[in-house]
Tab-separated table of C-alpha atoms in Angstrom:
chain	number	residue	atom	x	y	z
A	19	MET	CA	-65.116	59.671	-10.468
A	20	TYR	CA	-66.351	57.495	-13.312
A	21	GLY	CA	-64.454	55.749	-16.106
A	22	LEU	CA	-61.390	54.978	-13.972
A	23	ASN	CA	-61.288	51.452	-15.322
A	24	ALA	CA	-60.956	52.633	-18.924
A	25	VAL	CA	-58.536	55.443	-18.038
A	26	ALA	CA	-56.304	53.058	-16.092
A	27	LEU	CA	-56.366	50.547	-18.953
A	28	VAL	CA	-55.261	53.194	-21.438
A	29	PHE	CA	-52.565	54.526	-19.119
A	30	PHE	CA	-51.215	51.073	-18.383
A	31	GLY	CA	-51.143	50.160	-22.066
A	32	CYS	CA	-49.259	53.349	-22.941
A	33	ILE	CA	-46.736	52.751	-20.135
A	34	ASN	CA	-45.994	49.229	-21.407
A	35	VAL	CA	-45.584	50.425	-25.009
A	36	ALA	CA	-43.283	53.276	-23.966
A	37	ALA	CA	-41.157	51.000	-21.767
A	38	TYR	CA	-40.992	48.373	-24.531
A	39	GLN	CA	-39.736	50.958	-27.019
A	40	LEU	CA	-37.199	52.379	-24.580
A	41	CYS	CA	-35.706	48.930	-24.021
A	42	LYS	CA	-34.759	48.877	-27.686
A	43	CYS	CA	-33.019	52.274	-27.529
A	44	PRO	CA	-29.254	52.808	-27.033
A	45	GLU	CA	-28.035	52.556	-23.441
A	46	GLY	CA	-27.218	56.251	-23.175
A	47	ARG	CA	-30.760	57.289	-24.100
A	48	ARG	CA	-32.287	54.727	-21.774
A	49	ARG	CA	-30.200	55.904	-18.861
A	50	THR	CA	-31.075	59.529	-19.508
A	51	VAL	CA	-34.818	58.889	-19.672
A	52	VAL	CA	-34.839	56.681	-16.554
A	53	ARG	CA	-32.693	59.092	-14.545
A	54	TRP	CA	-34.853	62.085	-15.417
A	55	LEU	CA	-38.008	60.195	-14.557
A	56	CYS	CA	-36.496	59.045	-11.263
A	57	ALA	CA	-35.424	62.601	-10.444
A	58	VAL	CA	-38.928	63.947	-11.088
A	59	LEU	CA	-40.555	61.125	-9.109
A	60	LEU	CA	-38.211	61.451	-6.110
A	61	SER	CA	-38.261	65.257	-5.917
A	62	GLY	CA	-42.034	65.379	-6.414
A	63	ASN	CA	-42.708	62.958	-3.576
A	64	LEU	CA	-40.215	64.648	-1.280
A	65	LEU	CA	-42.158	67.834	-1.894
A	66	ARG	CA	-45.531	66.136	-1.311
A	67	TYR	CA	-44.622	64.263	1.864
A	68	GLY	CA	-42.139	66.757	3.256
A	69	VAL	CA	-43.817	70.092	2.492
A	70	ILE	CA	-47.349	69.953	1.064
A	71	TYR	CA	-48.884	67.443	3.462
A	72	PRO	CA	-47.464	68.804	6.765
A	73	PHE	CA	-47.325	72.541	5.997
A	74	VAL	CA	-50.124	73.095	3.452
A	75	LYS	CA	-52.692	70.440	4.352
A	76	GLY	CA	-51.712	70.273	8.005
A	77	VAL	CA	-51.391	66.500	8.205
A	78	VAL	CA	-48.329	64.260	8.492
A	79	MET	CA	-48.485	61.454	5.949
A	80	LEU	CA	-45.984	58.656	6.513
A	81	PRO	CA	-45.143	56.457	3.501
A	82	VAL	CA	-45.894	52.993	4.885
A	83	GLU	CA	-47.580	51.238	1.958
A	84	PHE	CA	-45.330	49.030	-0.166
A	85	SER	CA	-45.958	51.281	-3.162
A	86	THR	CA	-45.330	54.579	-1.359
A	87	VAL	CA	-42.083	53.221	0.063
A	88	ALA	CA	-41.172	52.282	-3.521
A	89	TYR	CA	-41.863	55.898	-4.575
A	90	PHE	CA	-38.701	56.829	-2.705
A	91	LEU	CA	-36.496	53.718	-2.825
A	92	VAL	CA	-36.874	52.878	-6.525
A	93	PRO	CA	-35.686	56.262	-7.861
A	94	ALA	CA	-33.064	56.612	-5.101
A	95	ILE	CA	-31.517	53.216	-5.948
A	96	LEU	CA	-31.576	53.797	-9.706
A	97	LEU	CA	-30.160	57.299	-9.401
A	98	THR	CA	-27.291	56.196	-7.162
A	99	SER	CA	-26.615	53.102	-9.303
A	100	LYS	CA	-26.496	50.765	-6.312
A	101	ARG	CA	-25.901	47.582	-8.289
A	102	ARG	CA	-26.636	45.237	-5.398
A	103	LEU	CA	-30.063	46.787	-4.846
A	104	ARG	CA	-31.217	47.250	-8.427
A	105	SER	CA	-33.017	43.892	-8.452
A	106	TRP	CA	-35.068	45.031	-5.440
A	107	ALA	CA	-35.820	48.356	-7.147
A	108	ALA	CA	-37.026	46.530	-10.262
A	109	TYR	CA	-39.059	43.994	-8.281
A	110	SER	CA	-40.766	46.538	-6.030
A	111	GLY	CA	-41.510	48.870	-8.932
A	112	LEU	CA	-43.050	46.101	-11.034
A	113	MET	CA	-45.097	44.606	-8.192
A	114	ALA	CA	-46.430	47.917	-6.877
A	115	GLY	CA	-47.262	49.227	-10.332
A	116	PHE	CA	-48.739	46.021	-11.736
A	117	PHE	CA	-51.087	45.256	-8.833
A	118	TYR	CA	-52.153	48.904	-8.508
A	119	TYR	CA	-53.162	49.068	-12.177
A	120	LEU	CA	-54.738	45.622	-11.962
A	121	ALA	CA	-56.959	46.891	-9.144
A	122	MET	CA	-57.686	50.109	-11.025
A	123	ILE	CA	-58.709	48.270	-14.174
A	124	ALA	CA	-60.810	45.707	-12.302
A	125	ALA	CA	-62.575	48.023	-9.820
A	126	GLY	CA	-61.145	51.512	-10.077
A	127	GLY	CA	-64.420	53.320	-9.553
A	128	VAL	CA	-65.360	51.297	-6.485
A	129	ILE	CA	-61.952	51.500	-4.785
A	130	TYR	CA	-60.790	54.988	-5.687
A	131	GLY	CA	-63.955	56.771	-6.770
A	132	ALA	CA	-64.191	58.837	-3.561
A	133	TYR	CA	-60.681	60.301	-3.959
A	134	ALA	CA	-60.052	63.700	-5.529
A	135	PRO	CA	-59.223	63.465	-9.279
A	136	LEU	CA	-55.846	65.175	-8.802
A	137	ASP	CA	-54.823	62.656	-6.119
A	138	ILE	CA	-55.840	59.798	-8.395
A	139	TYR	CA	-53.827	61.068	-11.346
A	140	ILE	CA	-50.768	61.728	-9.155
A	141	SER	CA	-51.037	58.187	-7.827
A	142	MET	CA	-51.369	56.800	-11.353
A	143	PHE	CA	-48.271	58.737	-12.433
A	144	CYS	CA	-46.221	57.536	-9.444
A	145	HIS	CA	-47.242	53.887	-9.821
A	146	GLY	CA	-46.765	54.074	-13.556
A	147	SER	CA	-43.296	55.594	-13.152
A	148	ILE	CA	-41.968	52.903	-10.815
A	149	TYR	CA	-43.506	50.188	-13.021
A	150	PHE	CA	-41.892	51.776	-16.068
A	151	CYS	CA	-38.461	51.850	-14.361
A	152	GLY	CA	-38.862	48.217	-13.282
A	153	PHE	CA	-39.865	47.149	-16.792
A	154	VAL	CA	-36.853	48.848	-18.401
A	155	THR	CA	-34.488	47.480	-15.749
A	156	ILE	CA	-35.447	43.817	-16.213
A	157	GLY	CA	-35.446	44.285	-19.979
A	158	THR	CA	-31.868	45.538	-20.080
A	159	GLU	CA	-30.182	44.069	-16.982
A	160	LEU	CA	-29.838	40.476	-15.884
A	161	CYS	CA	-30.738	40.093	-12.205
A	162	SER	CA	-29.107	37.308	-10.238
A	163	ALA	CA	-31.403	34.716	-8.658
A	164	LYS	CA	-29.081	34.912	-5.655
A	165	ASP	CA	-30.825	38.223	-4.842
A	166	ALA	CA	-34.067	36.383	-4.003
A	167	PRO	CA	-33.416	36.517	-0.206
A	168	LYS	CA	-32.845	40.276	-0.528
A	169	LEU	CA	-36.233	40.710	-2.154
A	170	ALA	CA	-38.014	38.661	0.510
A	171	LEU	CA	-36.166	40.519	3.267
A	172	GLY	CA	-37.116	43.854	1.679
A	173	VAL	CA	-40.813	42.948	1.667
A	174	ALA	CA	-40.565	41.781	5.297
A	175	LEU	CA	-38.840	44.998	6.349
A	176	VAL	CA	-41.575	47.105	4.742
A	177	ALA	CA	-44.204	45.135	6.661
A	178	VAL	CA	-42.312	45.390	9.985
A	179	ARG	CA	-41.742	49.123	9.478
A	180	ALA	CA	-45.448	49.639	8.775
A	181	ALA	CA	-46.381	47.777	11.951
A	182	ILE	CA	-43.986	49.896	14.039
A	183	LEU	CA	-45.254	53.173	12.581
A	184	ARG	CA	-48.928	52.261	12.827
A	185	PRO	CA	-49.668	54.474	15.896
A	186	PHE	CA	-48.545	57.513	13.913
A	187	VAL	CA	-50.409	56.725	10.657
A	188	VAL	CA	-53.620	58.579	9.818
A	189	GLY	CA	-56.457	56.338	8.553
A	190	SER	CA	-54.493	53.118	8.850
A	191	ASP	CA	-57.656	50.996	8.577
A	192	ARG	CA	-58.010	52.058	4.914
A	193	LEU	CA	-54.471	51.172	3.878
A	194	LEU	CA	-53.886	47.896	2.062
A	195	ILE	CA	-50.800	46.931	4.034
A	196	TYR	CA	-52.719	47.055	7.323
A	197	ILE	CA	-55.693	45.261	5.812
A	198	LEU	CA	-53.304	42.444	4.887
A	199	LEU	CA	-51.422	42.487	8.184
A	200	ASP	CA	-54.684	42.413	10.153
A	201	ALA	CA	-56.085	39.564	8.017
A	202	VAL	CA	-59.317	41.534	7.665
A	203	ALA	CA	-60.735	39.209	5.018
A	204	VAL	CA	-60.289	36.167	7.265
A	205	LYS	CA	-61.814	37.888	10.274
A	206	ARG	CA	-64.826	39.005	8.262
A	207	ILE	CA	-65.571	35.590	6.799
A	208	LEU	CA	-64.812	33.272	9.721
A	209	PRO	CA	-66.099	33.379	13.295
A	210	GLU	CA	-63.658	34.418	15.999
A	211	SER	CA	-63.466	30.868	17.310
A	212	ALA	CA	-61.809	29.769	14.046
A	213	TRP	CA	-59.177	32.529	13.939
A	214	THR	CA	-56.602	30.564	15.907
A	215	VAL	CA	-56.526	27.865	13.249
A	216	ALA	CA	-57.130	30.032	10.185
A	217	LEU	CA	-54.674	32.872	10.770
A	218	PRO	CA	-51.459	30.777	10.591
A	219	PHE	CA	-52.633	29.362	7.253
A	220	TYR	CA	-53.480	32.872	6.062
A	221	TYR	CA	-50.028	34.263	6.843
A	222	LEU	CA	-48.379	31.220	5.296
A	223	ALA	CA	-50.424	31.798	2.155
A	224	VAL	CA	-49.363	35.455	2.047
A	225	ALA	CA	-45.694	34.465	2.458
A	226	ALA	CA	-46.051	31.830	-0.249
A	227	PHE	CA	-47.598	34.404	-2.587
A	228	VAL	CA	-44.653	36.786	-2.026
A	229	LEU	CA	-42.180	33.968	-2.743
A	230	LEU	CA	-44.075	33.082	-5.933
A	231	THR	CA	-43.923	36.685	-7.149
A	232	ILE	CA	-40.178	36.706	-6.509
A	233	ARG	CA	-39.735	33.502	-8.461
A	234	GLY	CA	-41.887	34.879	-11.248
A	235	PHE	CA	-39.871	38.088	-11.263
A	236	PHE	CA	-36.591	36.270	-12.009
A	237	ARG	CA	-38.228	34.112	-14.698
A	238	ARG	CA	-39.672	37.225	-16.313
A	239	ASN	CA	-36.305	38.929	-16.131
A	240	GLN	CA	-34.608	36.044	-17.942
A	241	LYS	CA	-37.250	36.020	-20.668
A	242	GLN	CA	-37.437	39.767	-21.129
A	243	TYR	CA	-33.662	40.282	-21.022
A	244	ARG	CA	-33.140	37.760	-23.811
A	245	LYS	CA	-35.975	39.350	-25.771
A	246	PHE	CA	-34.274	42.764	-25.886
A	247	LEU	CA	-30.713	41.470	-26.222
A	248	PRO	CA	-29.312	42.966	-29.448
A	249	ARG	CA	-28.690	40.502	-32.251
A	250	GLY	CA	-25.113	39.282	-32.336
A	251	GLU	CA	-24.544	39.946	-28.653
A	252	ALA	CA	-24.499	37.607	-25.679
A	253	ALA	CA	-25.246	38.101	-21.998
A	254	VAL	CA	-22.166	38.345	-19.796
A	255	GLY	CA	-22.328	39.351	-16.155
A	256	GLY	CA	-25.648	41.173	-16.553
A	257	LYS	CA	-24.333	43.299	-19.475
A	258	TRP	CA	-24.503	43.113	-23.231
A	259	CYS	CA	-21.350	41.747	-24.859
A	260	ARG	CA	-20.536	41.113	-28.513
A	261	SER	CA	-20.442	37.489	-29.550
A	262	LYS	CA	-17.241	35.947	-30.952
A	263	SER	CA	-18.629	35.925	-34.515
A	264	LEU	CA	-19.197	39.686	-34.371
A	265	ARG	CA	-15.820	40.320	-32.731
A	266	ASP	CA	-14.126	38.399	-35.555
A	267	LYS	CA	-15.545	40.873	-38.075
A	268	MET	CA	-13.880	43.761	-36.204
A	269	GLY	CA	-10.405	42.580	-37.061
A	270	PRO	CA	-7.569	40.906	-35.150
A	271	VAL	CA	-7.383	41.503	-31.432
A	272	CYS	CA	-4.352	41.074	-29.175
A	273	TYR	CA	-2.729	42.442	-26.066
A	274	GLY	CA	0.107	44.017	-28.004
A	275	GLY	CA	-1.734	47.174	-29.079
A	276	GLY	CA	-4.572	45.413	-30.859
A	277	ARG	CA	-8.172	46.661	-30.848
A	278	ARG	CA	-10.541	45.448	-28.111
A	279	ASP	CA	-14.214	46.391	-28.081
A	280	VAL	CA	-16.332	47.085	-24.972
A	281	GLY	CA	-17.573	43.493	-24.819
A	282	CYS	CA	-14.031	42.175	-24.760
A	283	ARG	CA	-13.049	44.480	-21.918
A	284	LEU	CA	-16.055	43.252	-19.943
A	285	LEU	CA	-14.989	39.654	-20.501
A	286	GLU	CA	-11.442	40.521	-19.471
A	287	ARG	CA	-12.597	41.956	-16.155
A	288	ILE	CA	-14.809	38.961	-15.474
A	289	SER	CA	-12.589	36.094	-16.562
A	290	GLY	CA	-9.121	37.611	-16.177
A	291	GLY	CA	-8.322	37.490	-19.896
A	292	CYS	CA	-9.673	38.744	-23.203
A	293	ALA	CA	-11.852	36.178	-24.948
A	294	CYS	CA	-10.774	37.528	-28.341
A	295	ALA	CA	-7.119	36.894	-27.558
A	296	ARG	CA	-7.981	33.306	-26.695
A	297	GLY	CA	-9.683	32.874	-30.086
């Protein structure tokens, strides 16, 4: 299949523009779009992996790749609103989608040219969807850097799970996660006598790369969250909250029947008292 590089570039550009525009929309509209997309993504992949592959194509396909695991976990987490796991959903969606499209744009024809066009477009939709959800999440929610160990643990668990399931995976030698786990690049370049020395450095480099992506994720979240923060509002506890200057324009606020906006109620839950009442 030719022209995958150009097709992937156009798709990826459109996904970024759409996600950028959605981040500027009201919260209700954002939530509706993301939830519908997650529902389609999750139900579609349950149908593919639970019905089509085993009963129509006669092959059991286990989701072991980081991206295919994200196909299920990202929409499941966002649909159930598991606050403690949303940072992992955003991170895994962004990483899987970004590096997939990076590979497609750089060498799509070489890597994926032998695949059926329908499979390629389904894969592009799935990777684009989880990337889109990750983009919107970090643009509208402030993730805590304290979640960094969770992200690293999540990546490690995906790798361990893939290693355990390897005897049951069809065509494991063609999957990226096993190519990385087996250090194929090192074993191709260096003679076997050098593997004992080279492999520890290789795995340390892979671990360092994962930690760098996690650090970059939180930096990007800080930057993107501030970028889409509505004017006149300040970040409080990962939510948007009106600033004091804007609250002052809404009239006097007190505990004795006065008017409190949503931002004030958020501050009250966090700090134990209404910021407006304190002046």
